[in-house]
Each structure stands twice: as C-alpha cells, then as structure tokens.
C-alpha cells in the first residue's frame, strides 16, 4: 500500500516534470564569470552585494566543474555543456598530433582548437537572436565560421566597468540594432590574486573579494539604471576554485627521469607528456616518482574524469595531489595558489548565483554539475541545445515556473500520514471492541451527576 502511494507520487512528479519541460521564450540572459571564485570564499568573506543578489534569487553552493579544473576548459564547458574531452579545449597548453600545432592561452585564436563544439553565443544566433561575449575565453575566435554578434578581442586592461557598459548597451540595443538575448561577461579576479597570494591569505584575498563584490554592486546598479533589473536573468558563476601551494610541496620530474625521455606539453598540476622512448618504461619511472603524484597511461585515465577520448590528450598524464606543484627541476615555486587539480576536490569548485524573473526567490541547493548550466540556459532562451553532457532536469528546480518536490520531505510526509492513520485505526478498533462491555461511562455522563466516585472506565 505504502509502496503504491509512493510510486503514485513519483509518477505524478515525473509527469509534472515532463509537462514543465515545454520551453517558452524568456527574458535576456547575462552570464557573468569571476575567474577563480572558489565556493568557500562566499562563507569566508563578506560579500554584501552578491548575498543581496542571491537572496532575491537562487544559490548553488558548489558547482562540480570539469577536469582539468583550468580556466579555458571550464569556460568552454559552461557555454557548451560538454566535458573537456568532448569540446576539445583540454588544457592551458595543448599539442594536436594531427596538425602538429601547439595551443597556449595567449595563442588561442586558431579556430581548429574550438571547432569540436559550438558555444551558446553561436547556437543562439540560429534561433534568430543577437548575442554578445565580452572577453569570455574563445569569444574572439571564429567558431564554425561565426562569432557572437558583438565581442571584444581579449584585453586585460579594459576595466570591469567598461566591459559591463558595453554589455548593457548591447543588451538594450537601439533603433538600428536589436538588443542581444544572450551575453557572456568575463572578469579576471579573484583568480589573479589567488595565484599571487594563495587562497589562504585572508588579507589579500579579502581585498580581492571586496573588489569583486564592488563589481557585482556595479553590475546591479547598472542594471537598475538601464531599467534591465527585474527584466533580465543574471547568472554569476566561475570556472574553478584555488588551492594553496607551497615550496615544501614540489614534485621534481628530473628526480625521476631524464628530460630526454619525453616531450612536455603541459606541466602542473596536471602534466601531459609524450614519451620519446619505451612508453611503458617511461610510465614505470613516473608511476613511482612521488607519493603525491598519480601517473596514468591515457587508456587508464578514470572514467569519472571524462578525460580520455580526445587526440589532444597525451599518452601519459600526471596528476598532482591538492596543493602540490609539479616542476621539472629546482626549488622555485611558480605560484602560491593554483588550480587544475581533480575536480572532485571542494577547493576546485566554484558556485552559481542567479536572479531574475525566471528564477525562484530565496532558493538554495548544495550542488550541481557545471555542465548542467548549459541546458538550463538553452531552456531559458528556448534555444535547441546542441548534444551535451548536462541534464536540464538537474537544474530545472532553480526556475520559478517549475514545480519541484523535495522527495525526502514528501516520503516523510507520506510515512507520517500513514502512521497517524494506522494509529487512529488501531485506537478505533480498540474502542470498538470495548464499547459493548462498558456502557456505564456513557450512562454516567448522561444522567448520573451524583456518582462522582465511579471510575469513568473500568
Ligand atoms: Zn580561471
């Protein structure tokens, strides 16, 4: 009986979800990334503007991002819903064995690196929308022979206010140019400070986070000034977190094998190597190189990392433990903070805050996959999603139009109601059995006012 009721509830909820899956055109959508915003910064530092924003909207406390937890792979995942192995932007430094080309984040505009996927600023064009991407990684690259309607070549000296001013103008449009329906905006902090000072430096990170929060305040006031506030959906998120590094935690490759044995494509915290001699022998040396570094032959990279099925993944990868830095030689620590580590580590996770007419108010969940944001955005914009690794159903409860049940609560309520009903039934039966043999209490209640010493029940 209980099972039937529960199944009935669950079937009803599934039907409701399917019904609610019907897409409807929504307001414009602005996706903002503050690079390197580790999820726990939200708890460690006062962020009054950000807190005000998500108190009127939704907060996902931690996003499980994609491996490797670097800037370019994760920014491309946010706008494609794909793991790195599927979108092809696999690291900050890559080598393509077919074209023999090299990729670096400062030399990234060859379309061939980006053409394995289509970012939302391209696919939304097919729905008849104008789009904009302000310094988002890949946004100044011609992808599938197209770019966003508006974009700027990457230039770190352009201030947040200048980037924001352009984005709001593009969203608003004018007599000549229709406003954009999707815009992506990128800002370099708190990543830059996290690398220089390390995430454990409260003073320096407090200052960087204060500036980030001031920029969020600027965003809110700009949206209010332009009349967009309340008419636009805003998502604020990031690509990855940051781990504290130390000169005490260096892993030297030269201690394990001579550099003549391999070509180094990427170094830390995930090294990518092409063995030049016997691959098994090179792997064997690297495998026992350091207790805080795990070596994988490409074919043995764990499924959960979704980091194997791409030609640009090299024959051997080495993954440092959290806070450890791989160097070739020497004692010099390159950065006090770094990211790129295993994406199951909480220190690598960013967050998501969102508000606007499509979102619930004051709603909070503990976690989500970052690849789920893409199908959510496609749904909000009524843009047919490209094939992706995300699941809209994971994210749909953030939306005001969606009715979501808290399954544990519902199960608890059903069990509670059944317990009460069972108790009432048992009591009723008990009374029912005893009534014929104990008529006196009722006689007494009706007529016998003087008989105070008689028990009510025998
Ligand atoms: Zn980054």
Coordinates of C-alpha atoms and ligand atoms in Angstrom, one line a residue:
X1 CA 0.0 0.0 0.0
X2 CA 2.7 2.4 1.1
X3 CA 4.8 1.4 -2.0
X4 CA 1.8 2.1 -4.3
X5 CA 1.3 5.5 -2.8
X6 CA 4.9 6.4 -3.2
X7 CA 5.0 5.1 -6.7
X8 CA 1.9 7.2 -7.5
X9 CA 3.6 10.3 -6.1
X10 CA 6.8 9.7 -8.1
X11 CA 5.0 9.0 -11.3
X12 CA 3.0 12.2 -10.8
X13 CA 6.2 14.2 -10.2
X14 CA 7.8 12.7 -13.4
X15 CA 4.7 13.6 -15.4
X16 CA 4.8 17.1 -14.0
X17 CA 8.4 17.4 -14.9
X18 CA 7.7 16.4 -18.5
X19 CA 4.9 18.8 -18.7
X20 CA 7.1 21.6 -17.4
X21 CA 9.8 20.7 -19.9
X22 CA 7.9 22.7 -22.6
X23 CA 10.2 25.6 -23.5
X24 CA 8.9 29.2 -23.6
X25 CA 10.8 32.3 -24.7
X26 CA 12.2 34.1 -21.7
X27 CA 13.9 37.5 -21.0
X28 CA 17.5 38.2 -21.9
X29 CA 20.2 36.3 -20.1
X30 CA 23.5 37.6 -18.8
X31 CA 26.2 35.0 -17.8
X32 CA 29.0 36.5 -15.7
X33 CA 32.2 34.7 -14.7
X34 CA 34.5 35.9 -12.0
X35 CA 37.5 33.7 -12.7
X36 CA 38.8 31.5 -9.8
X37 CA 36.0 32.2 -7.4
X38 CA 36.3 29.3 -5.0
X39 CA 33.0 28.3 -3.5
X40 CA 34.0 28.8 0.1
X41 CA 35.0 32.4 -0.4
X42 CA 31.3 33.0 0.0
X43 CA 31.4 31.8 3.6
X44 CA 34.9 33.3 4.4
X45 CA 34.4 36.8 3.2
X46 CA 31.6 39.3 3.4
X47 CA 30.1 39.7 0.0
X48 CA 27.1 42.0 0.7
X49 CA 26.2 42.7 -2.9
X50 CA 26.4 39.1 -4.0
X51 CA 24.4 38.0 -1.0
X52 CA 21.8 40.6 -1.8
X53 CA 21.6 39.3 -5.3
X54 CA 21.1 35.6 -4.5
X55 CA 18.8 36.4 -1.5
X56 CA 16.4 37.6 -4.2
X57 CA 17.2 34.6 -6.4
X58 CA 19.0 31.3 -6.1
X59 CA 22.3 30.0 -4.9
X60 CA 24.1 26.7 -5.8
X61 CA 26.7 26.5 -3.0
X62 CA 29.1 24.3 -5.0
X63 CA 29.4 23.5 -8.7
X64 CA 31.2 20.4 -9.7
X65 CA 33.2 21.6 -12.6
X66 CA 35.1 19.6 -15.3
X67 CA 38.5 18.1 -15.3
X68 CA 41.0 19.6 -15.7
X69 CA 40.0 22.5 -13.5
X70 CA 41.6 25.1 -15.6
X71 CA 40.2 28.3 -17.0
X72 CA 39.8 27.6 -20.7
X73 CA 38.4 24.0 -20.4
X74 CA 35.8 25.1 -17.8
X75 CA 34.7 28.3 -19.5
X76 CA 34.1 26.4 -22.7
X77 CA 32.2 23.7 -20.7
X78 CA 29.9 26.4 -19.2
X79 CA 28.8 27.6 -22.7
X80 CA 28.7 24.1 -24.4
X81 CA 27.6 21.7 -21.6
X82 CA 30.4 19.4 -22.6
X83 CA 33.3 17.8 -20.8
X84 CA 36.7 18.8 -21.9
X85 CA 37.3 15.5 -23.8
X86 CA 34.2 16.4 -25.9
X87 CA 34.7 20.1 -26.6
X88 CA 38.5 19.8 -27.3
X89 CA 39.8 22.6 -25.1
X90 CA 41.6 20.3 -22.7
X91 CA 44.3 22.4 -21.0
X92 CA 46.1 25.8 -21.0
X93 CA 48.8 24.2 -23.1
X94 CA 47.9 21.6 -25.8
X95 CA 49.5 19.8 -28.7
X96 CA 47.5 18.4 -31.6
X97 CA 49.2 15.3 -33.0
X98 CA 47.3 15.6 -36.3
X99 CA 48.0 19.2 -37.2
X100 CA 51.2 19.3 -35.1
X101 CA 50.0 22.7 -33.8
X102 CA 50.5 24.0 -30.3
X103 CA 47.9 25.9 -28.2
X104 CA 48.5 28.3 -25.4
X105 CA 46.1 30.6 -23.7
X106 CA 47.9 33.6 -25.2
X107 CA 47.9 32.0 -28.7
X108 CA 44.4 30.6 -28.9
X109 CA 42.6 32.1 -31.9
X110 CA 43.1 29.3 -34.4
X111 CA 39.6 28.0 -34.9
X112 CA 40.6 24.4 -35.2
X113 CA 41.1 24.2 -31.4
X114 CA 37.5 25.3 -30.8
X115 CA 35.6 23.7 -33.7
X116 CA 34.8 20.5 -31.9
X117 CA 31.9 22.3 -30.2
X118 CA 29.5 25.3 -30.6
X119 CA 29.2 27.7 -27.8
X120 CA 25.8 29.2 -26.9
X121 CA 26.7 32.6 -28.4
X122 CA 26.9 30.8 -31.7
X123 CA 23.9 28.4 -31.4
X124 CA 21.6 31.2 -30.2
X125 CA 22.2 33.0 -33.5
X126 CA 20.4 30.1 -35.2
X127 CA 17.3 31.0 -33.1
X128 CA 17.3 34.5 -34.6
X129 CA 18.9 36.1 -31.5
X130 CA 21.7 38.6 -31.3
X131 CA 24.4 37.6 -28.9
X132 CA 27.4 39.1 -27.2
X133 CA 30.5 37.7 -25.5
X134 CA 32.8 40.1 -23.6
X135 CA 36.3 38.6 -23.3
X136 CA 34.9 35.1 -22.4
X137 CA 37.6 32.6 -23.4
X138 CA 37.0 31.7 -27.1
X139 CA 34.7 34.6 -27.8
X140 CA 37.2 36.3 -30.1
X141 CA 37.7 33.2 -32.2
X142 CA 35.8 32.4 -35.4
X143 CA 34.0 29.2 -34.4
X144 CA 32.0 27.4 -37.2
X145 CA 32.8 30.4 -39.4
X146 CA 30.9 32.7 -37.0
X147 CA 31.4 34.9 -33.9
X148 CA 28.9 36.4 -31.5
X149 CA 27.1 39.5 -32.8
X150 CA 29.3 41.6 -30.5
X151 CA 32.6 40.8 -28.9
X152 CA 35.9 42.4 -28.0
X153 CA 39.4 40.9 -28.5
X154 CA 40.8 40.0 -25.2
X155 CA 42.4 42.9 -23.4
X156 CA 43.1 42.7 -19.7
X157 CA 43.5 46.5 -19.4
X158 CA 39.8 47.0 -20.2
X159 CA 38.1 47.6 -16.8
X160 CA 35.1 45.8 -15.4
X161 CA 33.0 48.9 -15.7
X162 CA 33.9 49.3 -19.4
X163 CA 33.1 45.7 -20.2
X164 CA 29.8 46.0 -18.3
X165 CA 28.9 49.2 -20.0
X166 CA 29.3 47.6 -23.4
X167 CA 27.3 44.5 -22.4
X168 CA 24.4 46.5 -21.1
X169 CA 24.3 48.7 -24.3
X170 CA 24.3 45.5 -26.4
X171 CA 21.5 44.0 -24.4
X172 CA 19.5 47.2 -24.6
X173 CA 20.1 47.6 -28.4
X174 CA 19.0 50.8 -30.2
X175 CA 17.0 51.9 -33.3
X176 CA 19.5 50.3 -35.6
X177 CA 20.5 47.2 -33.7
X178 CA 18.2 44.7 -32.0
X179 CA 19.2 44.0 -28.3
X180 CA 21.1 40.8 -27.6
X181 CA 19.3 37.9 -25.9
X182 CA 22.4 36.2 -24.6
X183 CA 25.5 37.9 -23.3
X184 CA 28.6 36.4 -21.5
X185 CA 30.9 38.6 -19.5
X186 CA 34.3 37.6 -18.1
X187 CA 36.4 39.2 -15.3
X188 CA 39.9 38.0 -14.2
X189 CA 39.6 38.3 -10.5
X190 CA 39.8 36.7 -7.9
X191 CA 41.9 34.2 -9.9
X192 CA 44.8 36.6 -10.4
X193 CA 45.1 37.4 -6.6
X194 CA 44.6 33.7 -5.8
X195 CA 47.6 32.8 -7.9
X196 CA 49.8 35.5 -6.5
X197 CA 48.9 35.4 -2.8
X198 CA 47.4 32.0 -2.3
X199 CA 43.8 31.4 -1.3
X200 CA 44.7 31.1 2.4
X201 CA 46.0 34.7 2.6
X202 CA 42.9 36.3 4.2
X203 CA 44.2 39.9 3.9
X204 CA 45.0 39.8 0.2
X205 CA 42.0 37.6 -0.7
X206 CA 39.7 39.8 1.4
X207 CA 40.8 42.8 -0.6
X208 CA 40.4 41.0 -3.9
X209 CA 36.9 39.7 -2.9
X210 CA 35.9 43.2 -1.8
X211 CA 36.7 44.4 -5.3
X212 CA 34.8 41.6 -6.9
X213 CA 31.8 42.3 -4.7
X214 CA 32.1 46.0 -5.6
X215 CA 31.9 45.0 -9.2
X216 CA 28.8 43.0 -8.5
X217 CA 27.3 46.1 -6.9
X218 CA 28.3 48.0 -10.0
X219 CA 26.5 45.4 -12.1
X220 CA 23.3 45.6 -10.0
X221 CA 23.3 49.4 -10.1
X222 CA 24.0 49.5 -13.9
X223 CA 21.1 47.1 -14.5
X224 CA 18.9 49.3 -12.3
X225 CA 20.0 52.5 -14.1
X226 CA 19.3 51.0 -17.5
X227 CA 15.9 49.6 -16.5
X228 CA 17.1 46.0 -17.0
X229 CA 16.9 45.0 -13.3
X230 CA 13.9 42.7 -12.9
X231 CA 13.6 42.1 -16.7
X232 CA 16.8 40.2 -17.2
X233 CA 18.1 36.9 -15.9
X234 CA 21.6 37.1 -14.4
X235 CA 23.8 34.1 -13.7
X236 CA 27.0 34.8 -11.7
X237 CA 29.5 31.9 -11.6
X238 CA 33.1 30.9 -12.1
X239 CA 35.3 28.3 -13.7
X240 CA 37.2 26.8 -10.8
X241 CA 38.5 27.4 -7.2
X242 CA 42.1 27.7 -6.0
X243 CA 44.4 25.6 -3.8
X244 CA 47.2 26.8 -1.5
X245 CA 50.6 25.8 -2.8
X246 CA 53.9 25.7 -1.0
X247 CA 57.7 25.4 -1.8
X248 CA 57.5 22.5 0.6
X249 CA 55.3 20.6 -1.8
X250 CA 57.3 20.4 -5.0
X251 CA 57.4 17.3 -7.2
X252 CA 60.6 17.3 -9.5
X253 CA 60.4 15.3 -12.6
X254 CA 64.1 15.4 -13.1
X255 CA 64.4 13.4 -9.8
X256 CA 62.6 10.5 -11.6
X257 CA 63.8 10.5 -15.2
X258 CA 65.9 12.4 -17.6
X259 CA 64.1 15.0 -19.7
X260 CA 65.4 13.4 -22.9
X261 CA 62.8 10.6 -22.3
X262 CA 59.8 12.8 -23.0
X263 CA 58.3 15.9 -24.6
X264 CA 56.5 18.0 -22.1
X265 CA 53.2 19.5 -23.3
X266 CA 51.8 20.8 -20.0
X267 CA 53.3 20.9 -16.6
X268 CA 51.2 21.5 -13.4
X269 CA 49.1 20.4 -11.6
X270 CA 48.3 18.1 -14.5
X271 CA 51.3 17.3 -16.6
X272 CA 50.9 16.0 -20.1
X273 CA 53.9 14.0 -21.6
X274 CA 54.7 12.4 -24.8
X275 CA 57.2 9.6 -24.2
X276 CA 60.1 9.5 -26.7
X277 CA 61.4 6.1 -25.9
X278 CA 59.8 3.0 -24.5
X279 CA 56.4 4.3 -23.2
X280 CA 55.9 1.6 -20.6
X281 CA 59.4 2.2 -19.2
X282 CA 58.8 6.0 -19.0
X283 CA 55.5 5.4 -17.4
X284 CA 57.0 2.9 -14.9
X285 CA 59.5 5.6 -13.7
X286 CA 56.8 8.2 -13.4
X287 CA 54.5 5.9 -11.7
X288 CA 56.8 5.5 -8.7
X289 CA 58.1 9.1 -8.9
X290 CA 56.4 10.7 -6.0
X291 CA 53.7 9.7 -3.4
X292 CA 51.7 12.9 -4.1
X293 CA 51.6 12.4 -7.9
X294 CA 49.5 9.8 -9.8
X295 CA 50.6 8.8 -13.3
X296 CA 48.2 7.5 -15.9
X297 CA 48.6 5.9 -19.3
X298 CA 45.9 7.6 -21.4
X299 CA 43.9 4.4 -21.7
X300 CA 43.7 4.0 -17.9
X301 CA 42.6 7.5 -17.0
X302 CA 39.5 7.0 -14.8
X303 CA 36.1 7.3 -16.5
X304 CA 34.8 9.8 -13.8
X305 CA 37.3 12.4 -15.1
X306 CA 35.8 12.3 -18.6
X307 CA 39.3 13.0 -19.9
X308 CA 40.4 10.3 -22.2
X309 CA 38.6 10.3 -25.6
X310 CA 40.4 13.0 -27.4
X311 CA 43.5 13.0 -29.6
X312 CA 44.8 16.1 -27.8
X313 CA 45.1 14.1 -24.5
X314 CA 48.7 12.9 -24.4
X315 CA 49.9 9.3 -23.9
X316 CA 50.8 10.0 -20.2
X317 CA 49.3 12.4 -17.8
X318 CA 50.4 13.1 -14.2
X319 CA 48.0 14.5 -11.6
X320 CA 49.4 16.2 -8.5
X321 CA 47.6 15.9 -5.2
X322 CA 45.9 19.0 -3.9
X323 CA 48.4 21.8 -3.2
X324 CA 51.3 20.0 -4.8
X325 CA 53.2 21.6 -7.7
X326 CA 55.0 19.7 -10.5
X327 CA 58.2 21.2 -11.7
X328 CA 61.0 19.8 -13.9
X329 CA 63.7 20.9 -11.6
X330 CA 64.8 23.4 -8.9
X331 CA 63.3 24.7 -5.7
X332 CA 61.3 27.6 -7.1
X333 CA 57.5 27.6 -6.5
X334 CA 55.9 29.2 -9.6
X335 CA 52.6 30.2 -7.8
X336 CA 51.3 30.4 -4.2
X337 CA 47.9 29.4 -5.4
X338 CA 46.9 27.1 -8.3
X339 CA 44.1 25.1 -9.8
X340 CA 43.7 22.3 -12.3
X341 CA 43.6 19.5 -9.7
X342 CA 41.0 16.7 -9.5
X343 CA 37.5 18.1 -10.0
X344 CA 36.2 16.1 -7.1
X345 CA 38.1 18.4 -4.6
X346 CA 35.9 21.0 -2.9
X347 CA 38.7 23.6 -3.2
X348 CA 38.4 23.3 -7.0
X349 CA 34.7 24.1 -7.0
X350 CA 33.1 27.4 -7.9
X351 CA 29.5 28.4 -7.1
X352 CA 26.4 29.7 -9.0
X353 CA 24.2 32.6 -8.0
X354 CA 21.3 33.7 -10.2
X355 CA 18.4 36.1 -10.1
X356 CA 15.8 37.4 -12.4
X357 CA 12.2 36.8 -13.4
X358 CA 12.7 33.2 -14.4
X359 CA 14.3 32.2 -11.0
X360 CA 12.9 31.3 -7.7
X361 CA 13.5 33.8 -4.9
X362 CA 15.5 32.7 -1.8
X363 CA 16.1 29.2 -3.1
X364 CA 19.3 27.3 -2.3
X365 CA 20.7 23.9 -3.2
X366 CA 24.0 22.5 -2.2
X367 CA 25.4 21.3 -5.5
X368 CA 25.1 21.0 -9.3
X369 CA 27.3 19.9 -12.2
X370 CA 28.6 22.9 -14.2
X371 CA 27.7 21.1 -17.4
X372 CA 24.0 21.3 -16.3
X373 CA 24.1 25.1 -16.7
X374 CA 24.1 24.9 -20.5
X375 CA 20.8 23.0 -20.9
X376 CA 19.3 25.3 -18.2
X377 CA 20.3 28.4 -20.3
X378 CA 19.1 26.8 -23.5
X379 CA 15.8 26.1 -21.9
X380 CA 15.5 29.7 -20.6
X381 CA 16.3 31.1 -24.0
X382 CA 14.2 28.5 -26.0
X383 CA 17.4 27.6 -27.9
X384 CA 17.5 24.0 -29.0
X385 CA 20.6 22.6 -27.1
X386 CA 23.5 21.0 -29.0
X387 CA 24.3 17.5 -27.9
X388 CA 25.8 17.9 -24.4
X389 CA 26.8 16.2 -21.2
X390 CA 24.4 18.2 -19.0
X391 CA 20.9 17.4 -17.7
X392 CA 18.2 20.1 -17.6
X393 CA 16.3 18.1 -15.0
X394 CA 19.1 18.6 -12.5
X395 CA 18.9 22.3 -12.8
X396 CA 15.2 22.9 -13.5
X397 CA 14.2 23.4 -9.8
X398 CA 16.1 26.7 -9.9
X399 CA 13.3 28.1 -12.1
X400 CA 10.2 29.7 -10.7
X401 CA 8.0 28.1 -13.4
X402 CA 9.0 24.6 -12.3
X403 CA 7.2 22.8 -9.6
X404 CA 9.7 20.7 -7.7
X405 CA 9.0 18.3 -4.8
X406 CA 11.5 17.7 -2.1
X407 CA 11.4 13.9 -2.4
X408 CA 12.7 13.1 1.2
X409 CA 10.2 15.6 2.6
X410 CA 7.3 14.0 0.5
X411 CA 8.3 10.5 1.6
X412 CA 8.5 11.7 5.2
X413 CA 5.0 13.3 4.9
X414 CA 3.5 10.2 3.4
X415 CA 5.0 7.9 6.0
X416 CA 3.8 10.4 8.8
X417 CA 0.3 10.5 7.4
X418 CA 0.2 6.7 7.1
X419 CA 1.4 6.3 10.7
X420 CA -1.3 8.7 12.0
X421 CA -4.0 6.9 10.0
X422 CA -2.8 3.5 11.3
X423 CA -2.7 4.7 14.9
X424 CA -6.3 6.1 14.6
X425 CA -7.5 2.9 13.0
X426 CA -5.9 0.8 15.8
X427 CA -7.4 3.0 18.5
X428 CA -10.8 3.0 16.9
X429 CA -10.8 -0.8 16.8
X430 CA -9.7 -1.0 20.4
X431 CA -12.6 1.3 21.5
X432 CA -14.9 -0.5 19.1
X433 CA -14.2 -3.9 20.9
X434 CA -14.5 -2.5 24.3
X435 CA -17.7 -0.4 23.9
X436 CA -20.3 -3.2 24.3
X437 CA -18.8 -4.4 27.6
X438 CA -18.5 -0.9 29.1
X439 CA -21.7 1.0 28.7
X440 CA -21.6 2.7 32.1
X441 CA -19.4 5.8 31.4
X442 CA -21.9 7.0 28.8
X443 CA -24.8 6.3 31.2
X444 CA -22.9 8.3 33.8
X445 CA -22.2 11.2 31.5
X446 CA -25.8 11.4 30.6
X447 CA -27.6 11.0 33.9
X448 CA -25.6 10.2 37.0
X449 CA -24.4 13.6 38.3
X450 CA -24.0 12.4 41.9
X451 CA -21.9 9.3 41.4
X452 CA -18.6 11.2 41.4
X453 CA -16.6 8.3 42.8
X454 CA -17.4 6.0 39.9
X455 CA -14.5 5.4 37.5
X456 CA -15.1 6.7 34.0
X457 CA -13.7 3.5 32.6
X458 CA -13.5 0.1 34.1
Ligands
LIG1 ZN1 40.3 30.5 -14.3

